[in-house]
Backbone as ProteinMPNN parsed JSONL, in Angstrom:
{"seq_chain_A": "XXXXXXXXXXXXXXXXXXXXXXXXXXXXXXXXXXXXXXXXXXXXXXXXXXXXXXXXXXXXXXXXXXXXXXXXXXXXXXXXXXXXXXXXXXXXXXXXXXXXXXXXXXXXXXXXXXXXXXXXXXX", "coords_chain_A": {"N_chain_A": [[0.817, -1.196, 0.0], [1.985, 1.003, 0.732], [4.037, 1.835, -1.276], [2.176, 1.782, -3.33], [0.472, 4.081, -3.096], [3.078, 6.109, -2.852], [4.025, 6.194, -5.291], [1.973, 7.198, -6.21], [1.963, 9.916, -5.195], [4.04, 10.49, -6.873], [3.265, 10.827, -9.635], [1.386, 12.607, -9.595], [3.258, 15.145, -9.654], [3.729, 17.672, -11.616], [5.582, 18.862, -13.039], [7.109, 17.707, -15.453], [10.285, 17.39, -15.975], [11.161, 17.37, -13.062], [9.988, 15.231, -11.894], [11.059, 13.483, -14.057], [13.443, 13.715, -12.665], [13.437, 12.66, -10.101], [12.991, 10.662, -10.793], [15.147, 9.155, -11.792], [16.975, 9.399, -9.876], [15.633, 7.59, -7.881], [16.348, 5.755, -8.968], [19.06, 5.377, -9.324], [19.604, 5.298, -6.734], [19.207, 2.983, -5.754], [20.24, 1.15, -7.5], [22.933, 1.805, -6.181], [23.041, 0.145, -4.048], [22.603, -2.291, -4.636], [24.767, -2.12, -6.58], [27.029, -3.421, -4.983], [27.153, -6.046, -4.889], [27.27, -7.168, -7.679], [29.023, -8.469, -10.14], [31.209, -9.515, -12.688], [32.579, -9.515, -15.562], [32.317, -9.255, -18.931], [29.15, -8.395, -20.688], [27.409, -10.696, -20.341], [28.328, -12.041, -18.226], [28.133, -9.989, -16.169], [25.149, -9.916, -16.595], [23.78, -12.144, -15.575], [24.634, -11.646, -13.245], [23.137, -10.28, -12.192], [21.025, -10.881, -12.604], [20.951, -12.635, -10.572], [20.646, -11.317, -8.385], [18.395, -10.643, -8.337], [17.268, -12.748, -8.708], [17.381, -13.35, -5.854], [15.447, -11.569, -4.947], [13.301, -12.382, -5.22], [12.032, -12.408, -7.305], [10.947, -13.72, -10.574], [13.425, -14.894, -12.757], [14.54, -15.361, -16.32], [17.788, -15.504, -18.09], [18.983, -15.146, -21.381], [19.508, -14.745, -25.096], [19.454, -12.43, -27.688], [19.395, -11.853, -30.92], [22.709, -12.409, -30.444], [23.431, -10.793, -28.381], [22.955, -10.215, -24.277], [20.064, -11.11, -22.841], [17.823, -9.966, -20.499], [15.181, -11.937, -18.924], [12.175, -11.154, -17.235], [9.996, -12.24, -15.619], [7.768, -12.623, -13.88], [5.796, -9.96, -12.789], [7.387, -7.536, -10.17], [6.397, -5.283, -9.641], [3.23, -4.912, -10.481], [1.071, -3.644, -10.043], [1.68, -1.203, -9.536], [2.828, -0.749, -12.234], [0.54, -1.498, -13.984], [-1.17, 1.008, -13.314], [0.75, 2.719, -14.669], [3.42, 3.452, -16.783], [5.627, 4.146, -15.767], [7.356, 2.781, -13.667], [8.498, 0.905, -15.215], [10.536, 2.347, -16.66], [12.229, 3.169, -14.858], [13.152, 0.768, -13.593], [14.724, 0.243, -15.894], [16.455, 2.324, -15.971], [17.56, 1.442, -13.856], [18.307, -1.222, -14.189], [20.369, -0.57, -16.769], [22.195, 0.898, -14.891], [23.652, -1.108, -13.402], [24.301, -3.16, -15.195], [25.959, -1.172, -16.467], [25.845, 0.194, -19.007], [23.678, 1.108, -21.9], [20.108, -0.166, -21.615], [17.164, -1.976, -22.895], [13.755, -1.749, -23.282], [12.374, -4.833, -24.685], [10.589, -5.844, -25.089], [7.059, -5.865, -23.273], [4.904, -7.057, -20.333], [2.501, -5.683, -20.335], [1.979, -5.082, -23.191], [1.076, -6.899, -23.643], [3.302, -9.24, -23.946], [4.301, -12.429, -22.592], [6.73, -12.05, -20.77], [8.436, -9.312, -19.361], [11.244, -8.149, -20.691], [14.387, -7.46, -21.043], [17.01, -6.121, -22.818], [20.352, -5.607, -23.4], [22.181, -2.593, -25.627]], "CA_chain_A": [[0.0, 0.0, 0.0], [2.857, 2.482, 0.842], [4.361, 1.847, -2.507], [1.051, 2.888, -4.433], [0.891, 5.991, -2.216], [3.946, 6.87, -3.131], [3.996, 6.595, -6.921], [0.807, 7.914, -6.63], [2.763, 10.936, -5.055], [5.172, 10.799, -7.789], [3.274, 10.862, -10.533], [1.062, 14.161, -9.242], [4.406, 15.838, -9.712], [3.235, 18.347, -12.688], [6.694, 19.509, -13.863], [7.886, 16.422, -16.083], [11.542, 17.294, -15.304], [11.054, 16.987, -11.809], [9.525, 13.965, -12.092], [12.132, 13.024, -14.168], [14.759, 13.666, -11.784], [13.221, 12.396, -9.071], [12.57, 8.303, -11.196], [16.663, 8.629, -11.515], [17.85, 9.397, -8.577], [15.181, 6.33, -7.66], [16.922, 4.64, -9.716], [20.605, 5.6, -8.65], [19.965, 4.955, -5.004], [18.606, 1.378, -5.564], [21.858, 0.789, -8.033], [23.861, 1.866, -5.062], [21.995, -0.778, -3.047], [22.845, -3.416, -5.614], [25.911, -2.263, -7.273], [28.067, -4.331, -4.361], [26.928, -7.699, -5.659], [27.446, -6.911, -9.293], [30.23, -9.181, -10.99], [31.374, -9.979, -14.11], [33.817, -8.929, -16.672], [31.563, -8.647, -19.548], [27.649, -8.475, -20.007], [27.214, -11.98, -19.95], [28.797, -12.023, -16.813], [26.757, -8.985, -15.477], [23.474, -10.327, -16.649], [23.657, -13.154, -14.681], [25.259, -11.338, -11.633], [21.76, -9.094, -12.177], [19.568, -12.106, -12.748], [20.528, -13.877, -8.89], [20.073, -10.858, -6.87], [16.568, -10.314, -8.857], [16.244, -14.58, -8.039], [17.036, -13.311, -4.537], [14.373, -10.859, -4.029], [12.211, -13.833, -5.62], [11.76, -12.172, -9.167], [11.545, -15.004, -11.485], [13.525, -14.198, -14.482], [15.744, -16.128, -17.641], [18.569, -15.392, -18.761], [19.38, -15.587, -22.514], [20.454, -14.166, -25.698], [18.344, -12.362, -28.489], [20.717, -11.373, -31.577], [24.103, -12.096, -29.681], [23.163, -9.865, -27.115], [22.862, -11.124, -23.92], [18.667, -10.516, -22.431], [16.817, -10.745, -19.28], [13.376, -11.772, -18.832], [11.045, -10.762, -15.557], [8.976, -13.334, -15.988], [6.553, -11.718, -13.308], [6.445, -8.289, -12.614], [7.608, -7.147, -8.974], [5.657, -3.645, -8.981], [2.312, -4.957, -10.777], [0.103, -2.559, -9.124], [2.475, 0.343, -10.219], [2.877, -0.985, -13.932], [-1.064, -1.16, -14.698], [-1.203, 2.467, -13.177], [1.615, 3.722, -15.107], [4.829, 2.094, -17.103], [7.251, 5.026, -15.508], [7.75, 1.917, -12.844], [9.203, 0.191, -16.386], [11.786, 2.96, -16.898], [13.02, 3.296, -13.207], [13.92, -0.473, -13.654], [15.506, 0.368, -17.276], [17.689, 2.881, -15.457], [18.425, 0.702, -13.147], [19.668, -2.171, -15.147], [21.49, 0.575, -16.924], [23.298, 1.444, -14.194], [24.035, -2.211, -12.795], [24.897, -3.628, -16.4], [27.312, -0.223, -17.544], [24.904, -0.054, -20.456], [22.122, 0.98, -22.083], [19.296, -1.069, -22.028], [16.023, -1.855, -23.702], [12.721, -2.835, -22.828], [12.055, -4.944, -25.842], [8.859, -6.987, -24.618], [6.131, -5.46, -21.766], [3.79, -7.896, -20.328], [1.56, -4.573, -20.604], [1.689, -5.089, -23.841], [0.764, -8.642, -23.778], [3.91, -10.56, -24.272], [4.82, -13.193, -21.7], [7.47, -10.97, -19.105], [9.44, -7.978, -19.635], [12.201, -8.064, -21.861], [15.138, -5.964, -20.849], [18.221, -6.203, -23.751], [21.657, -4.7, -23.579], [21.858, -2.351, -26.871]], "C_chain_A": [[0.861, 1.259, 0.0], [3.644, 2.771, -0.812], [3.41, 2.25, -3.626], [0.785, 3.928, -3.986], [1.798, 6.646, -2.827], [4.261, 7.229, -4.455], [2.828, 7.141, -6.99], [1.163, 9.258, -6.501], [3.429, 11.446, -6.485], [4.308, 10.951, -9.157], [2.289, 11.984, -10.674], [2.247, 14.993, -9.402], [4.167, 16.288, -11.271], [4.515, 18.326, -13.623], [7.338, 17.841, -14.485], [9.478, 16.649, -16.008], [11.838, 16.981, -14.04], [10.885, 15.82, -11.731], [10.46, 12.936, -12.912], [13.233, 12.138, -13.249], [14.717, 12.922, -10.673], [13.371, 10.309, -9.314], [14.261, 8.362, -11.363], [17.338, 9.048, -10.734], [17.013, 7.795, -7.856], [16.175, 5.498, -7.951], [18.414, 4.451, -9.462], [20.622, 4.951, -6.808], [19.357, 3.536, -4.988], [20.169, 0.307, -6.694], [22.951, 0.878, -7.324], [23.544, 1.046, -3.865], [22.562, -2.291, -3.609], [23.984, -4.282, -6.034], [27.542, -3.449, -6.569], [28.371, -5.932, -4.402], [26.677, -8.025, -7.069], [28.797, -7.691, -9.536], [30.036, -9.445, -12.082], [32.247, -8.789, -14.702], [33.514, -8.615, -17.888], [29.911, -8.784, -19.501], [27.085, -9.867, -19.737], [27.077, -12.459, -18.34], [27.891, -11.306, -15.831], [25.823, -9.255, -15.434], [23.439, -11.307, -15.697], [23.778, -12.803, -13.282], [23.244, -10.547, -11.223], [20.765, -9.706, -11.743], [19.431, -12.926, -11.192], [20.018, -12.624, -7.908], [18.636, -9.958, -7.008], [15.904, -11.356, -7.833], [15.834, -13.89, -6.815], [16.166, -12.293, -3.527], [13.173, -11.531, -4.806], [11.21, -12.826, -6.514], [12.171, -13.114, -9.647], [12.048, -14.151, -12.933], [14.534, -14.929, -14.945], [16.769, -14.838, -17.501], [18.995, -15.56, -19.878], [20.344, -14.647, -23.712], [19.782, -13.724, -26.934], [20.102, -11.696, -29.916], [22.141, -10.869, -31.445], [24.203, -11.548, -28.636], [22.667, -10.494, -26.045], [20.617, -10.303, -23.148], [18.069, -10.94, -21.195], [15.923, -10.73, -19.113], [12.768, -11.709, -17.463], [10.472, -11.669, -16.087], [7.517, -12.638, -15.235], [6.959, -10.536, -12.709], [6.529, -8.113, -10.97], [7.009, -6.004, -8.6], [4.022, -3.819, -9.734], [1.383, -3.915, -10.495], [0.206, -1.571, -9.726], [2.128, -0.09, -11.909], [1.697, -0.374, -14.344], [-1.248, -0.226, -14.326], [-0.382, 3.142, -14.738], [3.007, 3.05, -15.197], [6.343, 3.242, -16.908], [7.839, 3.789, -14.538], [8.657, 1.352, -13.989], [10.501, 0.739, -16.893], [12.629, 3.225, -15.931], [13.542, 1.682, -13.201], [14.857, -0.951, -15.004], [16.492, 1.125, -16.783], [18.467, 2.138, -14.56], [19.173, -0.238, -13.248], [20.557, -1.562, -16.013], [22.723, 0.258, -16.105], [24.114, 0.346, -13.542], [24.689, -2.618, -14.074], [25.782, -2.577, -16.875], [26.755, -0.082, -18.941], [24.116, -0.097, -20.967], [21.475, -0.173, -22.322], [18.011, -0.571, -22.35], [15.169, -2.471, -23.218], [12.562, -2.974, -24.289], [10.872, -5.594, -25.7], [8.036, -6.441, -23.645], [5.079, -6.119, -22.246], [2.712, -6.873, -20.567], [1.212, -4.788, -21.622], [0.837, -6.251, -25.104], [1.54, -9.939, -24.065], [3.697, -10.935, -22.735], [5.456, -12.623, -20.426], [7.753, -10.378, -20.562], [10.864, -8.436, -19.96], [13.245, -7.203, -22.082], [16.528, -6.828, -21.97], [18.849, -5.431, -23.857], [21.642, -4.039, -25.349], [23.513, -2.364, -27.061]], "O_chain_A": [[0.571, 2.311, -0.569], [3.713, 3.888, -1.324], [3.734, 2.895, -4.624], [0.926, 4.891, -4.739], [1.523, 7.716, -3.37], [4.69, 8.336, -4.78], [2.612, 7.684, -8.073], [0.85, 9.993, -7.438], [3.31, 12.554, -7.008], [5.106, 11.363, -9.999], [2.212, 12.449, -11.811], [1.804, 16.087, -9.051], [4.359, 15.451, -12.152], [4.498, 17.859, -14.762], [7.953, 17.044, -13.778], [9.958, 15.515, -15.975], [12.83, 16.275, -13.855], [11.9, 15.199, -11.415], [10.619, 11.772, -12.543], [13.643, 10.986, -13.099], [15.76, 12.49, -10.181], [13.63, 9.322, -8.625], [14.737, 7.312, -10.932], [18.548, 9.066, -10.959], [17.752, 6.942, -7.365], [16.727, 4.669, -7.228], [18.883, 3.314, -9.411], [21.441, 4.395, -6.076], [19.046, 3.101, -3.879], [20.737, -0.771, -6.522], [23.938, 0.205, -7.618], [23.864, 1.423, -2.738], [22.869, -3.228, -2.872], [24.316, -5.467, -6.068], [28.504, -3.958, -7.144], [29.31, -6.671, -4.108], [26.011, -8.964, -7.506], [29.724, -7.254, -8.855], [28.927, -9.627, -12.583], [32.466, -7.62, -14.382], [34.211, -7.709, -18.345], [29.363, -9.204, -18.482], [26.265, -10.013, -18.83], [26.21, -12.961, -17.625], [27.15, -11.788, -14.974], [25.204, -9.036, -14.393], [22.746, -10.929, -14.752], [23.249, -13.388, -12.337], [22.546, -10.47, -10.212], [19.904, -9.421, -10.91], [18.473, -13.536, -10.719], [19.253, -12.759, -6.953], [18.06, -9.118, -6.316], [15.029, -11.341, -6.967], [14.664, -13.701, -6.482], [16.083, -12.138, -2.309], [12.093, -10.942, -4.864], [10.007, -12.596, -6.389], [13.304, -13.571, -9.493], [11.541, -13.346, -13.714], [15.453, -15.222, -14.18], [16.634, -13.707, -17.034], [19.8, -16.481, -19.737], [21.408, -14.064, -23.501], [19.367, -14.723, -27.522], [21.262, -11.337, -29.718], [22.704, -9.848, -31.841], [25.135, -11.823, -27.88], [21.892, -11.405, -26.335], [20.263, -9.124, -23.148], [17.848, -12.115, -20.903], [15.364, -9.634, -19.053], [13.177, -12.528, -16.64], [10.567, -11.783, -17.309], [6.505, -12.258, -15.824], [8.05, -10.177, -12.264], [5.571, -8.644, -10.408], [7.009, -5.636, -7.425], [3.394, -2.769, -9.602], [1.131, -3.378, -11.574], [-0.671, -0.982, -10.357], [1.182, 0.353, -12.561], [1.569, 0.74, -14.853], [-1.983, 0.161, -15.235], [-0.897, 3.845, -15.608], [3.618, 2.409, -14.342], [7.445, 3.269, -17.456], [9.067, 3.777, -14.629], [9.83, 1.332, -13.613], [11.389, 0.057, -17.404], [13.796, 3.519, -16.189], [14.612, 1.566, -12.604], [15.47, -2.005, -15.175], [17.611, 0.71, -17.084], [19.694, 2.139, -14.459], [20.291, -0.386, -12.756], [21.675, -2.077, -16.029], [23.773, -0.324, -16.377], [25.218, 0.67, -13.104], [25.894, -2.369, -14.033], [26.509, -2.959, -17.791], [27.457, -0.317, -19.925], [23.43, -1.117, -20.892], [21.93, -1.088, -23.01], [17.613, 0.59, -22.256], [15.363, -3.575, -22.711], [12.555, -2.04, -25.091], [10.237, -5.758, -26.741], [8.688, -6.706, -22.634], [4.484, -6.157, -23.323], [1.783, -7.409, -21.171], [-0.018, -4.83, -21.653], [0.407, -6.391, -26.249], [1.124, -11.074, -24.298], [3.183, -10.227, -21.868], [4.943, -12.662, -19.307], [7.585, -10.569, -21.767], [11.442, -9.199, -19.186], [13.258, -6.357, -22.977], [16.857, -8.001, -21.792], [18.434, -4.375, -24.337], [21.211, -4.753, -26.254], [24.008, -2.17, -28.172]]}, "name": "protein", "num_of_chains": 1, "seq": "XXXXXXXXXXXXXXXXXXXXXXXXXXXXXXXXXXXXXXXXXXXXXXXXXXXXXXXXXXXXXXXXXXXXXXXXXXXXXXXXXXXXXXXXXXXXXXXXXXXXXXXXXXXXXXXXXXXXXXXXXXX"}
């Protein structure tokens, strides 16, 4: 409940820069939360380091590989609630694998949109 409160907060925030600023610094202070159990040497490596300490807040999600690239799938979403409100929850977890992987990423799939999970790919 405090978590739909609070994006509910956040997304009353008129000035779209603000609001901005406010989903990446979210997103920075949960990468600084993270970033200490991050390994690997390239993304391969990273994705996987990404993918256990998802397992271990018991997010189910693959690991694979979509045109060489390596991809991770949510299988189920961890902020549901938030999503079907509003898919800024979808880019606060795009910055955040960003910032854990060293690398932009992509949502290439949202269950929103009716695939299967969410579909984040290194570009």
């Amino acid at each position: 409940d405090l978590a739909i409160v609070l994006w509910d907060e956040i997304r009353s925030i008129k000035d779209p820069e603000v609001r901005k600023g406010l989903l990446t610094r979210l997103a920075s202070n949960m990468a600084s939360m993270y970033k200490p159990r991050m390994h690997g040497r390239n993304a391969d490596e990273k994705m996987a380091s990404l993918a256990n300490i998802l397992a271990d807040r018991r997010v189910p999600v693959q690991t694979g590989k979509h045109n060489g690239l390596p991809i991770l799938k949510v299988m189920d979403c961890p902020y549901p609630e938030l999503a079907e409100k509003d898919r800024g929850i979808c880019a606060v977890e795009k910055m955040l694998f960003s910032q854990l992987l060293e690398q932009d990423v992509k949502l290439s799939e949202c269950r929103l949109e009716g695939f299967s999970c969410c579909q984040f790919e290194t570009n």
